[in-house]
Short mmCIF file of N, CA and C in Angstrom, two decimals:
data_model
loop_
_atom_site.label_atom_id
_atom_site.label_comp_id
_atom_site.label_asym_id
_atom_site.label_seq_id
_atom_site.Cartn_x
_atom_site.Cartn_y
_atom_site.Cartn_z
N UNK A 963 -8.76 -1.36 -12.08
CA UNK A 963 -10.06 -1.39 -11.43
C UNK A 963 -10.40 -2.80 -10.98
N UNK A 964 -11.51 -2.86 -10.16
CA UNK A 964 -11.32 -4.24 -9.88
C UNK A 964 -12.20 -5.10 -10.62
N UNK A 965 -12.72 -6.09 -10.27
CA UNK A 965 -12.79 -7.31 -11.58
C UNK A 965 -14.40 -7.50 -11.11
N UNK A 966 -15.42 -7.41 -12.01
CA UNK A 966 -16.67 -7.90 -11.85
C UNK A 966 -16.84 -9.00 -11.89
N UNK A 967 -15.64 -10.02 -13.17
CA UNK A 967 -16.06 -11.27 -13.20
C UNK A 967 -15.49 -12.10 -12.58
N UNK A 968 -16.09 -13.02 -12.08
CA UNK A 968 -15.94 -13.93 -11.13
C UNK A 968 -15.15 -15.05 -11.38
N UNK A 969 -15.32 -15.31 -12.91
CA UNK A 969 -15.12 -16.35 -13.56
C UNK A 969 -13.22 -15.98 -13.93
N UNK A 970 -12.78 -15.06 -13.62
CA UNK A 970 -11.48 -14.74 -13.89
C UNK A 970 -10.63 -15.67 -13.20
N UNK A 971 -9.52 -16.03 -13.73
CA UNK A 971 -8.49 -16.61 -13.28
C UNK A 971 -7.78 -16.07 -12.31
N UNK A 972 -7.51 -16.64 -11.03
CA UNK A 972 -6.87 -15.93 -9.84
C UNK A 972 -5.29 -15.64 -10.19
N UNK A 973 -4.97 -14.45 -9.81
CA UNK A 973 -3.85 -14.04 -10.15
C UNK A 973 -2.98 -13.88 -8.99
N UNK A 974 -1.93 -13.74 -8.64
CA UNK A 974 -0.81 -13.45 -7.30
C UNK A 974 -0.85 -11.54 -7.28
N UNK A 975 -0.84 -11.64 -5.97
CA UNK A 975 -0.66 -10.37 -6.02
C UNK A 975 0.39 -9.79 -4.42
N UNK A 976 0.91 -8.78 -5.09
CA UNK A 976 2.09 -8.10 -4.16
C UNK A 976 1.25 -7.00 -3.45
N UNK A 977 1.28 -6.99 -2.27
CA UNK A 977 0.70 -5.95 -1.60
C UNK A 977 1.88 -5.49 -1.10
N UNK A 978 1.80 -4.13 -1.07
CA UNK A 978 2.56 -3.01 -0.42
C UNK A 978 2.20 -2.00 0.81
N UNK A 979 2.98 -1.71 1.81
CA UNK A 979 2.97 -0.65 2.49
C UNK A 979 3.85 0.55 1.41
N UNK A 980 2.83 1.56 1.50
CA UNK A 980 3.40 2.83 1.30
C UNK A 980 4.74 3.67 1.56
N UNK A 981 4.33 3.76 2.61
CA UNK A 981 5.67 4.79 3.29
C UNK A 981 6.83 3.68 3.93
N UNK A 982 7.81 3.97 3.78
CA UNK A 982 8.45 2.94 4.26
C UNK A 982 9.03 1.73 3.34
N UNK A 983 8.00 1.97 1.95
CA UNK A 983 8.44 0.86 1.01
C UNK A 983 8.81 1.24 -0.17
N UNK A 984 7.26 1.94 -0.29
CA UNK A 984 7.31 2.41 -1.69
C UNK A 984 8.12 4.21 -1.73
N UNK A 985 8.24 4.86 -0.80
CA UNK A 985 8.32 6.09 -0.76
C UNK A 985 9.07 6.18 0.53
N UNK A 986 10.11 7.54 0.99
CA UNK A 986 11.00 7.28 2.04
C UNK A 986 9.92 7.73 3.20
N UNK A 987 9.96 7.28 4.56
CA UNK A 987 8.86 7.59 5.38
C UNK A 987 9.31 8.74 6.10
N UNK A 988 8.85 10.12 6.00
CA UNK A 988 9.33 11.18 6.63
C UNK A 988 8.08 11.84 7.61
N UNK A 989 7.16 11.07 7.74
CA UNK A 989 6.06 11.44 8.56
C UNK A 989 5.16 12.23 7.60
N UNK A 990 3.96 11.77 7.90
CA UNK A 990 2.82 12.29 7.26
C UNK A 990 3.01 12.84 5.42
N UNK A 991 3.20 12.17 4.76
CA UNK A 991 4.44 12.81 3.20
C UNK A 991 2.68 12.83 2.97
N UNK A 992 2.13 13.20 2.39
CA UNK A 992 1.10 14.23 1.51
C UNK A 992 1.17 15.27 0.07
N UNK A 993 2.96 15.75 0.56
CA UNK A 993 2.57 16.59 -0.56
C UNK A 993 3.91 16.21 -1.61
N UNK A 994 4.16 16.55 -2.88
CA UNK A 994 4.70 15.58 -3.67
C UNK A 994 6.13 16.05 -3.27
N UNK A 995 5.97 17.11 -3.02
CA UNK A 995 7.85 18.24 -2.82
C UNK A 995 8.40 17.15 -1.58
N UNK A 996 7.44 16.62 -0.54
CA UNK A 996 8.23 15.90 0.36
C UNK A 996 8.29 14.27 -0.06
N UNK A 997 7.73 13.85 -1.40
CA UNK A 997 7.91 12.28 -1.55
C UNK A 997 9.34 12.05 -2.42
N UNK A 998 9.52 11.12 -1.91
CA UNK A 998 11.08 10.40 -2.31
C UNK A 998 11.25 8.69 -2.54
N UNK A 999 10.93 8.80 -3.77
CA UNK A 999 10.97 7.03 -3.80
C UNK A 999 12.15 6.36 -3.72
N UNK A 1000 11.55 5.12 -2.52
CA UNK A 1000 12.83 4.22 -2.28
C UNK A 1000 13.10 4.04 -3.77
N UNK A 1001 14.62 3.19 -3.37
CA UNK A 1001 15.37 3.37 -4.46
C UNK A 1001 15.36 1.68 -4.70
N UNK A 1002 14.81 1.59 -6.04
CA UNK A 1002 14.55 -0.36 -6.66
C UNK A 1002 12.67 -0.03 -6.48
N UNK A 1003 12.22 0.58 -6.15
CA UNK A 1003 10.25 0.86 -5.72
C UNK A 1003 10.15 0.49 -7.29
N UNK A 1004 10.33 1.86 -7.67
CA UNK A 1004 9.80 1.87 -9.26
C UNK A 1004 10.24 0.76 -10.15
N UNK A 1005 11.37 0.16 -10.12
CA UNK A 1005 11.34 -1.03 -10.73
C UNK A 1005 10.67 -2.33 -10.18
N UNK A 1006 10.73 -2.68 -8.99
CA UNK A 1006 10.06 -3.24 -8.34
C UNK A 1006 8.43 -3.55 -8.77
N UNK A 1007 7.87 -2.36 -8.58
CA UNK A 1007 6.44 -2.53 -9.15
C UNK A 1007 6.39 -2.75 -10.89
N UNK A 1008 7.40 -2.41 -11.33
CA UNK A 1008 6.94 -2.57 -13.15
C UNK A 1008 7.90 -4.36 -13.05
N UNK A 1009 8.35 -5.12 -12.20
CA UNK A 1009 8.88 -5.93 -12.70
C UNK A 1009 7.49 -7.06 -12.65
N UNK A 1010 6.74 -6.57 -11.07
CA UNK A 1010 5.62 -7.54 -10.55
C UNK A 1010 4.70 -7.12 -11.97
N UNK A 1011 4.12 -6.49 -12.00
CA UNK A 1011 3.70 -5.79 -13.51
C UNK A 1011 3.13 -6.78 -14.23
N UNK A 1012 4.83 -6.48 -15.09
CA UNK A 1012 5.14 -7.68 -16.21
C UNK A 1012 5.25 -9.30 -16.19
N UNK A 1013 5.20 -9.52 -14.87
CA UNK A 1013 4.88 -10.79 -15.10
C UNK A 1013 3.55 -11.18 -14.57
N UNK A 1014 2.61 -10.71 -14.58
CA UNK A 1014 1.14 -10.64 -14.82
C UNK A 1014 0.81 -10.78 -12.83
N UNK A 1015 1.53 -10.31 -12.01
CA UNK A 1015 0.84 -9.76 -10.54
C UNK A 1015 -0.01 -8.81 -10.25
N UNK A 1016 -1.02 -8.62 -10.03
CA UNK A 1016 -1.78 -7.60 -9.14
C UNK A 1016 -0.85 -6.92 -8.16
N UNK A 1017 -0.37 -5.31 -8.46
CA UNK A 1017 -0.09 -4.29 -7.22
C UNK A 1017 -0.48 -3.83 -6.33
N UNK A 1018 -1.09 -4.19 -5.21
CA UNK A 1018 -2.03 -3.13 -4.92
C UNK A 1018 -1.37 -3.04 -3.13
N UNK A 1019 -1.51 -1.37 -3.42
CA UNK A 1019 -1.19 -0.59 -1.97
C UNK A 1019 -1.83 -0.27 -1.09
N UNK A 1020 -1.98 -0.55 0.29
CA UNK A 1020 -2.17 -0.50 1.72
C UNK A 1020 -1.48 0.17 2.68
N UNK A 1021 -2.47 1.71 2.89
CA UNK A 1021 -1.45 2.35 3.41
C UNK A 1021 -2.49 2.96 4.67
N UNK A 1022 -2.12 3.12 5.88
CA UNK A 1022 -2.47 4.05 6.91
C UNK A 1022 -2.43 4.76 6.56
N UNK A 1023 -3.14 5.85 6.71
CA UNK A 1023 -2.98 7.61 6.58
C UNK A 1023 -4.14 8.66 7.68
N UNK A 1024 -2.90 8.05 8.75
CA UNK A 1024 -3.48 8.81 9.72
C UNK A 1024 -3.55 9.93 9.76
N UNK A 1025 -2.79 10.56 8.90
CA UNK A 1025 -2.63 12.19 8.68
C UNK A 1025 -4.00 12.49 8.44
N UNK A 1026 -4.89 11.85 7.44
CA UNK A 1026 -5.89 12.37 6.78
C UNK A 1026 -6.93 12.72 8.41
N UNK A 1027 -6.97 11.74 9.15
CA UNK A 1027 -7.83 11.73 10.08
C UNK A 1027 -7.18 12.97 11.32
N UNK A 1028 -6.19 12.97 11.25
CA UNK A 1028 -5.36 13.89 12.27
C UNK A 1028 -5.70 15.51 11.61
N UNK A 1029 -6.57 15.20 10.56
CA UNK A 1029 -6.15 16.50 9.68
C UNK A 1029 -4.90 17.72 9.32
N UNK A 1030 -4.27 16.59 9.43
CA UNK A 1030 -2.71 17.21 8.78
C UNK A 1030 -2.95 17.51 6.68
N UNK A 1031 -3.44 17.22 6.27
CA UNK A 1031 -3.61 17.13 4.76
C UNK A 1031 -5.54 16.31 4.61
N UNK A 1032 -5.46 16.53 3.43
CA UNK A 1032 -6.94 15.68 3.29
C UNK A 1032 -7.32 14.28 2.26
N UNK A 1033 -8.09 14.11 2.29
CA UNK A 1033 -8.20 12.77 1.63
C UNK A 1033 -7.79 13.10 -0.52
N UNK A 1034 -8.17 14.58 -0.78
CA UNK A 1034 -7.86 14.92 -1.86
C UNK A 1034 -6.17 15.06 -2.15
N UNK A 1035 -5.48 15.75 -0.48
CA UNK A 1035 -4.08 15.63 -0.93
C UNK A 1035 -3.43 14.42 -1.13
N UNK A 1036 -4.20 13.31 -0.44
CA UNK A 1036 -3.39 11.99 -0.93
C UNK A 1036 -3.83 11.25 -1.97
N UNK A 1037 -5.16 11.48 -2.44
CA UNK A 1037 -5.08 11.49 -4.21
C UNK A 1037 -4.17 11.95 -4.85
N UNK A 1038 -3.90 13.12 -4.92
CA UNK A 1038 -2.84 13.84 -5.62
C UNK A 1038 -1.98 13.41 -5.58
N UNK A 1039 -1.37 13.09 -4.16
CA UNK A 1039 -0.10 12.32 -4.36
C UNK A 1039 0.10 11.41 -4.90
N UNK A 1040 -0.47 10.42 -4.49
CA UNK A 1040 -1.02 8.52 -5.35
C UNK A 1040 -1.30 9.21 -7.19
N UNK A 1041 -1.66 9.98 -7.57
CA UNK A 1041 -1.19 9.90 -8.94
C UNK A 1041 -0.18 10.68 -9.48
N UNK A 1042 0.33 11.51 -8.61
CA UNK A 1042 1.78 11.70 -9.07
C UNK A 1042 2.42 10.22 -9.44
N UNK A 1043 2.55 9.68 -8.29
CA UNK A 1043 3.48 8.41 -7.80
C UNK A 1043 2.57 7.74 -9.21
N UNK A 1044 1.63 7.04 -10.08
CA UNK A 1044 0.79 6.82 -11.29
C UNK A 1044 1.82 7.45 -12.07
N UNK A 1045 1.65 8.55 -12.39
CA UNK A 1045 2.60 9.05 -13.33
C UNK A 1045 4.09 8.55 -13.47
N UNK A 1046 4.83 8.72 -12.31
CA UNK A 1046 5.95 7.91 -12.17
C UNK A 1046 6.06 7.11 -12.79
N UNK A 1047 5.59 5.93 -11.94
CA UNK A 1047 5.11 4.68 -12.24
C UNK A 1047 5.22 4.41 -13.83
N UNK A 1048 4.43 5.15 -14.07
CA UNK A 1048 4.27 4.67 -15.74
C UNK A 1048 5.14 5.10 -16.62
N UNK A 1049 5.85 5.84 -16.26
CA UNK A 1049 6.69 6.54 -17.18
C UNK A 1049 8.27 5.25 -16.98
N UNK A 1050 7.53 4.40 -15.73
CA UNK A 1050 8.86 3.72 -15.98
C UNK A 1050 8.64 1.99 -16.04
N UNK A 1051 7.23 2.13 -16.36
CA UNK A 1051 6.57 1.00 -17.46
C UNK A 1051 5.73 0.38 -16.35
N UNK A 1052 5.16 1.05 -15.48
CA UNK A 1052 4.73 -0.01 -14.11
C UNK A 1052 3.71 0.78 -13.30
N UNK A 1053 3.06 0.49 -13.08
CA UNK A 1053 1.45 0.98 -12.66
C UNK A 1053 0.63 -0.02 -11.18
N UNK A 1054 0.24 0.54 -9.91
CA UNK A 1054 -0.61 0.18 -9.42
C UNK A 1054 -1.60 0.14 -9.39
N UNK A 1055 -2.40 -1.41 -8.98
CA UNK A 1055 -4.11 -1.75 -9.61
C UNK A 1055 -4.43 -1.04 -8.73
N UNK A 1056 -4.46 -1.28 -7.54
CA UNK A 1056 -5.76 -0.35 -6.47
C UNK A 1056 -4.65 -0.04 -5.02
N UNK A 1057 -4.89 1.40 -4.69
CA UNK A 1057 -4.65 2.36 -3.55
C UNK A 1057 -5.91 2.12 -2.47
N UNK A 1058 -5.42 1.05 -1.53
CA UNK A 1058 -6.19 1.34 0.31
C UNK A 1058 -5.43 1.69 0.67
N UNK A 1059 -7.23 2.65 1.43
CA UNK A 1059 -5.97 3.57 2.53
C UNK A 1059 -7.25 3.77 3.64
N UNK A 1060 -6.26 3.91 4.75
CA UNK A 1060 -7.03 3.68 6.28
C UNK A 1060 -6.80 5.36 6.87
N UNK A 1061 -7.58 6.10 6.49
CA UNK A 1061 -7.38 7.27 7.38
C UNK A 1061 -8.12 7.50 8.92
N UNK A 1062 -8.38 6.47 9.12
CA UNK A 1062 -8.89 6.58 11.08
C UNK A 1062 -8.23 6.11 12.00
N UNK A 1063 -8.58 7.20 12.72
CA UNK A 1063 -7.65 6.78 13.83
C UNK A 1063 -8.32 6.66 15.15
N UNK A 1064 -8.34 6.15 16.33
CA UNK A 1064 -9.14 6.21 17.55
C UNK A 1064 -8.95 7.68 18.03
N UNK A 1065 -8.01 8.31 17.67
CA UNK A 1065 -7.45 10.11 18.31
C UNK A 1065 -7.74 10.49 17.43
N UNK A 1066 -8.75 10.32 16.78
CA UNK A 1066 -8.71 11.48 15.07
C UNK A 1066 -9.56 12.83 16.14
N UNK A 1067 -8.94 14.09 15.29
CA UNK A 1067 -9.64 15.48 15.76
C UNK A 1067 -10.62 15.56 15.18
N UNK A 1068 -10.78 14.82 13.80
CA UNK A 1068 -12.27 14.82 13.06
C UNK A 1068 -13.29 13.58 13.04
N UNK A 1069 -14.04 14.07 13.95
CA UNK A 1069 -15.21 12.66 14.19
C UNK A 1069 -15.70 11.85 13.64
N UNK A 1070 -15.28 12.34 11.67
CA UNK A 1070 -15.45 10.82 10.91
C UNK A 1070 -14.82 10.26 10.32
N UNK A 1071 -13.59 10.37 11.26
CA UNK A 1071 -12.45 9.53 11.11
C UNK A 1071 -12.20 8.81 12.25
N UNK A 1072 -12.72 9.44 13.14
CA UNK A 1072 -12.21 8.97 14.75
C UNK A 1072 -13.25 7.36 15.03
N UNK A 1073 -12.24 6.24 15.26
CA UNK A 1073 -13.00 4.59 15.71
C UNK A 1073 -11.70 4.21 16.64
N UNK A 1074 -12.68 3.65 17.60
CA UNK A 1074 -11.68 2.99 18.62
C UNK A 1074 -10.81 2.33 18.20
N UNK A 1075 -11.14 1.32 17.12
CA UNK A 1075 -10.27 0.28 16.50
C UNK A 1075 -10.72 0.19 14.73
N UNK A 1076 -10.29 0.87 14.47
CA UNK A 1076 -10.40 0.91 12.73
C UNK A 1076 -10.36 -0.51 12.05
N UNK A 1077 -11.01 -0.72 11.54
CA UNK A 1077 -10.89 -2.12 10.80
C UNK A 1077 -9.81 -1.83 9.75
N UNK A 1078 -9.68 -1.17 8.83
CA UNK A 1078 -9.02 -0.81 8.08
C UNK A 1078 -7.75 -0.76 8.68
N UNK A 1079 -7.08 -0.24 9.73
CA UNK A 1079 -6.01 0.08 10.07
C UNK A 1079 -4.98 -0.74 10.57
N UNK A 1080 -4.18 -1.23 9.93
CA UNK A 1080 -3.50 -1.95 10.20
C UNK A 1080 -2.77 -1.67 11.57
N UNK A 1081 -2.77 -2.73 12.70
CA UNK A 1081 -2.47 -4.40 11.97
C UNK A 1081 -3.57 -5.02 12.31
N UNK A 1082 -5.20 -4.10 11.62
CA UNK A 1082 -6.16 -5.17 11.61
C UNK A 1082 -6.13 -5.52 10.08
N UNK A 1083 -6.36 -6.51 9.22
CA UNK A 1083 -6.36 -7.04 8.10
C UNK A 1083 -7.70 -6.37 7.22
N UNK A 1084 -8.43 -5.14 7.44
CA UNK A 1084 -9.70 -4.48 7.02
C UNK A 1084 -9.23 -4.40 5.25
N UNK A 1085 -7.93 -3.58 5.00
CA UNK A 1085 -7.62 -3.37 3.58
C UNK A 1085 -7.50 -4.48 2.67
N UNK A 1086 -6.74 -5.45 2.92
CA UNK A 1086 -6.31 -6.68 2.63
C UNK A 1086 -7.48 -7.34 1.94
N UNK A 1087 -8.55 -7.46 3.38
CA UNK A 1087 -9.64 -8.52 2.64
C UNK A 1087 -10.81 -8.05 1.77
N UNK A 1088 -10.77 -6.63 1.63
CA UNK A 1088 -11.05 -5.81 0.61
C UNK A 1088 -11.24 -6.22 -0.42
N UNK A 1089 -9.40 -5.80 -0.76
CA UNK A 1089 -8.76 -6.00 -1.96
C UNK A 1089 -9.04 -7.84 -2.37
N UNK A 1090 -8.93 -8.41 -1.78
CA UNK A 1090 -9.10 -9.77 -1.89
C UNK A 1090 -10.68 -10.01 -2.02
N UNK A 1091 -11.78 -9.14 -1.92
CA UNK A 1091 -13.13 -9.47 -2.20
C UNK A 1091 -13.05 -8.72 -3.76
N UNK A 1092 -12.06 -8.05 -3.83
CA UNK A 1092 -12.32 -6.96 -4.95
C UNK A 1092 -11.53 -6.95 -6.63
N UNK A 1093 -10.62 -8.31 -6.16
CA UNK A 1093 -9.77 -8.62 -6.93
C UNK A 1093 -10.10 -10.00 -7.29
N UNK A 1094 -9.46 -10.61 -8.45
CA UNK A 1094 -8.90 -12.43 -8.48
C UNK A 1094 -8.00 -12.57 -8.49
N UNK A 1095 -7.66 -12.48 -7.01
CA UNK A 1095 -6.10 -12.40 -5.92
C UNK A 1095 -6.00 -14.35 -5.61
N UNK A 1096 -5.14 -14.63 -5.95
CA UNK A 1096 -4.55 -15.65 -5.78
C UNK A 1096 -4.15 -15.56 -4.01
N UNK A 1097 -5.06 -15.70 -2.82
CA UNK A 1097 -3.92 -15.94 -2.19
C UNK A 1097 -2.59 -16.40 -1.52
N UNK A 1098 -2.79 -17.93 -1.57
CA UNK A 1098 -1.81 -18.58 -1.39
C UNK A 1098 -0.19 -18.06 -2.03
N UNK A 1099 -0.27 -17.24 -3.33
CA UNK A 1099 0.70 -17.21 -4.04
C UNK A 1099 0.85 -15.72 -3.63
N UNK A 1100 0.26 -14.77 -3.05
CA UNK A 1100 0.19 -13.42 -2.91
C UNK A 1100 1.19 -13.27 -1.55
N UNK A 1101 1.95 -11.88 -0.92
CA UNK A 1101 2.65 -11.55 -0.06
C UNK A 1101 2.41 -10.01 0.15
N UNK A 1102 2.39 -9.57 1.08
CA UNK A 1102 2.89 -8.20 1.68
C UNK A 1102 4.41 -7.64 1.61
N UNK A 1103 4.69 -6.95 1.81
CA UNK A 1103 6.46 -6.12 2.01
C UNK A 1103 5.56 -4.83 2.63
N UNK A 1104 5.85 -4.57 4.11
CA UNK A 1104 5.74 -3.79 5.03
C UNK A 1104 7.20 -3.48 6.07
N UNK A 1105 7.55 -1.89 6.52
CA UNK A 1105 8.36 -1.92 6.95
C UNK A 1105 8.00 -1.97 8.46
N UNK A 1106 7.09 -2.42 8.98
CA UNK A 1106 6.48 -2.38 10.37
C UNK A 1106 6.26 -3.86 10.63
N UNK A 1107 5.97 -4.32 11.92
CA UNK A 1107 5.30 -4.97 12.51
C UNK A 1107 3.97 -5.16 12.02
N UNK A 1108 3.21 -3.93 12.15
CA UNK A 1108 1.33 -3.86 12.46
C UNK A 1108 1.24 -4.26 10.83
N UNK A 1109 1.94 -4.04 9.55
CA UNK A 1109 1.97 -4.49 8.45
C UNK A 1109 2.21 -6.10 8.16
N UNK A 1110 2.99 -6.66 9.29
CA UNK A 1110 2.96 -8.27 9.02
C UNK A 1110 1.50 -8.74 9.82
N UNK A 1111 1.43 -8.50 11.21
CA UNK A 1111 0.39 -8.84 11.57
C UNK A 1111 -0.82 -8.41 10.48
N UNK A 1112 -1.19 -7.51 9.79
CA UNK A 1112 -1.98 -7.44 9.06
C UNK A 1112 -2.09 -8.06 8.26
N UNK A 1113 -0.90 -8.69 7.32
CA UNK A 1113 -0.99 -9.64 6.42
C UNK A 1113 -1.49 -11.25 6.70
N UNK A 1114 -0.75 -11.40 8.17
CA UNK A 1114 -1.03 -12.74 8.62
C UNK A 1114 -2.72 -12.74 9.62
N UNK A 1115 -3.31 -11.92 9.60
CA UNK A 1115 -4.79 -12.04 10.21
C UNK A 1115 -5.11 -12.19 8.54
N UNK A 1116 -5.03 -11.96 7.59
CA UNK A 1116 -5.72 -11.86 5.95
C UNK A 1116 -5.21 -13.03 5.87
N UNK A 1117 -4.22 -13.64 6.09
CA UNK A 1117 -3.77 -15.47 5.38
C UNK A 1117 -2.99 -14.71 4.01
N UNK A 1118 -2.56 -13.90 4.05
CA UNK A 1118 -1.27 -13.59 3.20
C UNK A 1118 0.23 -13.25 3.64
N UNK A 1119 1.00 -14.29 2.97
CA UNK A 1119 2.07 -14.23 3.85
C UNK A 1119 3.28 -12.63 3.82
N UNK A 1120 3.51 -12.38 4.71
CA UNK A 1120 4.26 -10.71 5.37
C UNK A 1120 5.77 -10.89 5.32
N UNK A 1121 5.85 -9.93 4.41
CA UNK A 1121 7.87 -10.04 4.84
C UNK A 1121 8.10 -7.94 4.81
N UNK A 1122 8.67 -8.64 5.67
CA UNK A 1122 9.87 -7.10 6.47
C UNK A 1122 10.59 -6.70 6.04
N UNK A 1123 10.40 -5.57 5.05
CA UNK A 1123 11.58 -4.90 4.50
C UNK A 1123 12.33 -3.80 5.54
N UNK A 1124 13.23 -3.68 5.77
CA UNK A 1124 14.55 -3.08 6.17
C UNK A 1124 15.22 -1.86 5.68
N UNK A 1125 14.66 -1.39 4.61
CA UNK A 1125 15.58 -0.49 4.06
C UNK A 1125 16.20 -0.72 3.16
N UNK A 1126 16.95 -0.10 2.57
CA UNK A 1126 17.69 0.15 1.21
C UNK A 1126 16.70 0.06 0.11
N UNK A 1127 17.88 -0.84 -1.33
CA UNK A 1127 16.72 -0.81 -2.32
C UNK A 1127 16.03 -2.40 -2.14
N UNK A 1128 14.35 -1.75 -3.08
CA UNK A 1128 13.20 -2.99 -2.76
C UNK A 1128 13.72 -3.77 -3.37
N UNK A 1129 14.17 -3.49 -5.16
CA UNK A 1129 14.13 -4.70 -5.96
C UNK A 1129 15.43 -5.48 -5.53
N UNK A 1130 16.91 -5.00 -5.12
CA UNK A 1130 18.07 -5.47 -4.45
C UNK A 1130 17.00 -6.94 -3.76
N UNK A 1131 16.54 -6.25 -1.74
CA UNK A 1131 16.15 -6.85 -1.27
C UNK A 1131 15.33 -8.18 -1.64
N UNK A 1132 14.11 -7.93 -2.83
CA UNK A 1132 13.12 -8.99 -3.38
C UNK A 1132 14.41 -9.75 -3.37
N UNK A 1133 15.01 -9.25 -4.48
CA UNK A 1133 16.35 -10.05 -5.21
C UNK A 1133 17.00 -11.11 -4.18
N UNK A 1134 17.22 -10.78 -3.58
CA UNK A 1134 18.12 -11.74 -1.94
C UNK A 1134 17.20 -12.51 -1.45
N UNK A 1135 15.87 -12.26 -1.21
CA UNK A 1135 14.88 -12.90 -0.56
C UNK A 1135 14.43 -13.98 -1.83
N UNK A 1136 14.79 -14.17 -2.94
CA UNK A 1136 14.20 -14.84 -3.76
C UNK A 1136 13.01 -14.88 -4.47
N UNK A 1137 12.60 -13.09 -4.32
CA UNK A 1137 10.94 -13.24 -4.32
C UNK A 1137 10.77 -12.38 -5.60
N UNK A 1138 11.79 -11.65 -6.32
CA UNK A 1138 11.06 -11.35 -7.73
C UNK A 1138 10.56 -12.25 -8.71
N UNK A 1139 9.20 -11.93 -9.23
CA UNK A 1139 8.87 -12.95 -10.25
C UNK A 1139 9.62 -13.39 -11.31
#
């Protein structure tokens, strides 16, 4: 949850894209039968964990606004993926998520330009009003473009994951804690 006190010591924190990072991106994934976690995710998040990082995920979900699924099916999902998570010692602090879209079919989802939606930085500085996010020491891992630009309008620095496994990749990039 996030932190009332002010007086807390700023911590680093790993922001994530969803699909694409944490989970394989098969379009609109909502329901748990279609999620598939990349492979190194789950260790990945319990390694940032343990060495005392803030997790926290940033995800589009235009589906919700497209009304393909609803804002309850991607709860459900996000604590499946909790359950996971924990069962393999590793837990995310806080789930943003941007379900608007300028084409949404449902009118209170539908904004020309979503603040939230990446690659505007709306989630980011959120989490960063909502946390004691270290930023200087904090990063993104997005498999998009609109995910770096989002990081770099917030002043947190963006790296491009590619595929395969996360923790491999961190590993090469030099960036596990």
């Amino acid at each position: 949850m996030p932190s009332d006190d002010a007086d807390q010591p700023l911590k680093p924190a790993l922001f994530l894209d969803r699909d694409g990072v944490l989970n394989e991106d098969r379009g609109y994934v909502a329901r748990w039968e279609d999620f598939q976690w990349i492979p190194g995710a789950r260790e990945t998040v319990a390694a940032f964990n343990r060495a005392g990082w803030l997790v926290i995920v940033v995800t589009n979900q235009s589906g919700v606004g497209r009304g393909y699924y609803t804002e309850d099916d991607m709860h459900a999902l996000h604590a499946r993926m909790l359950e996971e998570l924990a069962a393999a010692g590793g837990h995310i602090d806080g789930f943003y998520f941007a379900p608007h879209h300028p084409e949404s079919k449902l009118e209170r989802y539908r904004h020309p330009d979503p603040p939230d939606r990446k690659p505007n930085p709306g989630m980011i500085l959120k989490a960063l009003q909502e946390w004691p996010i270290d930023r200087e020491a904090s990063f993104l891992v997005g498999d998009k473009t609109s995910d770096l630009d989002a990081a770099l309008r917030a002043g947190v620095r963006g790296v491009l994951f590619t595929g395969g496994d996360l923790h491999a990749f961190l590993a090469r990039e030099g960036l596990l804690p």
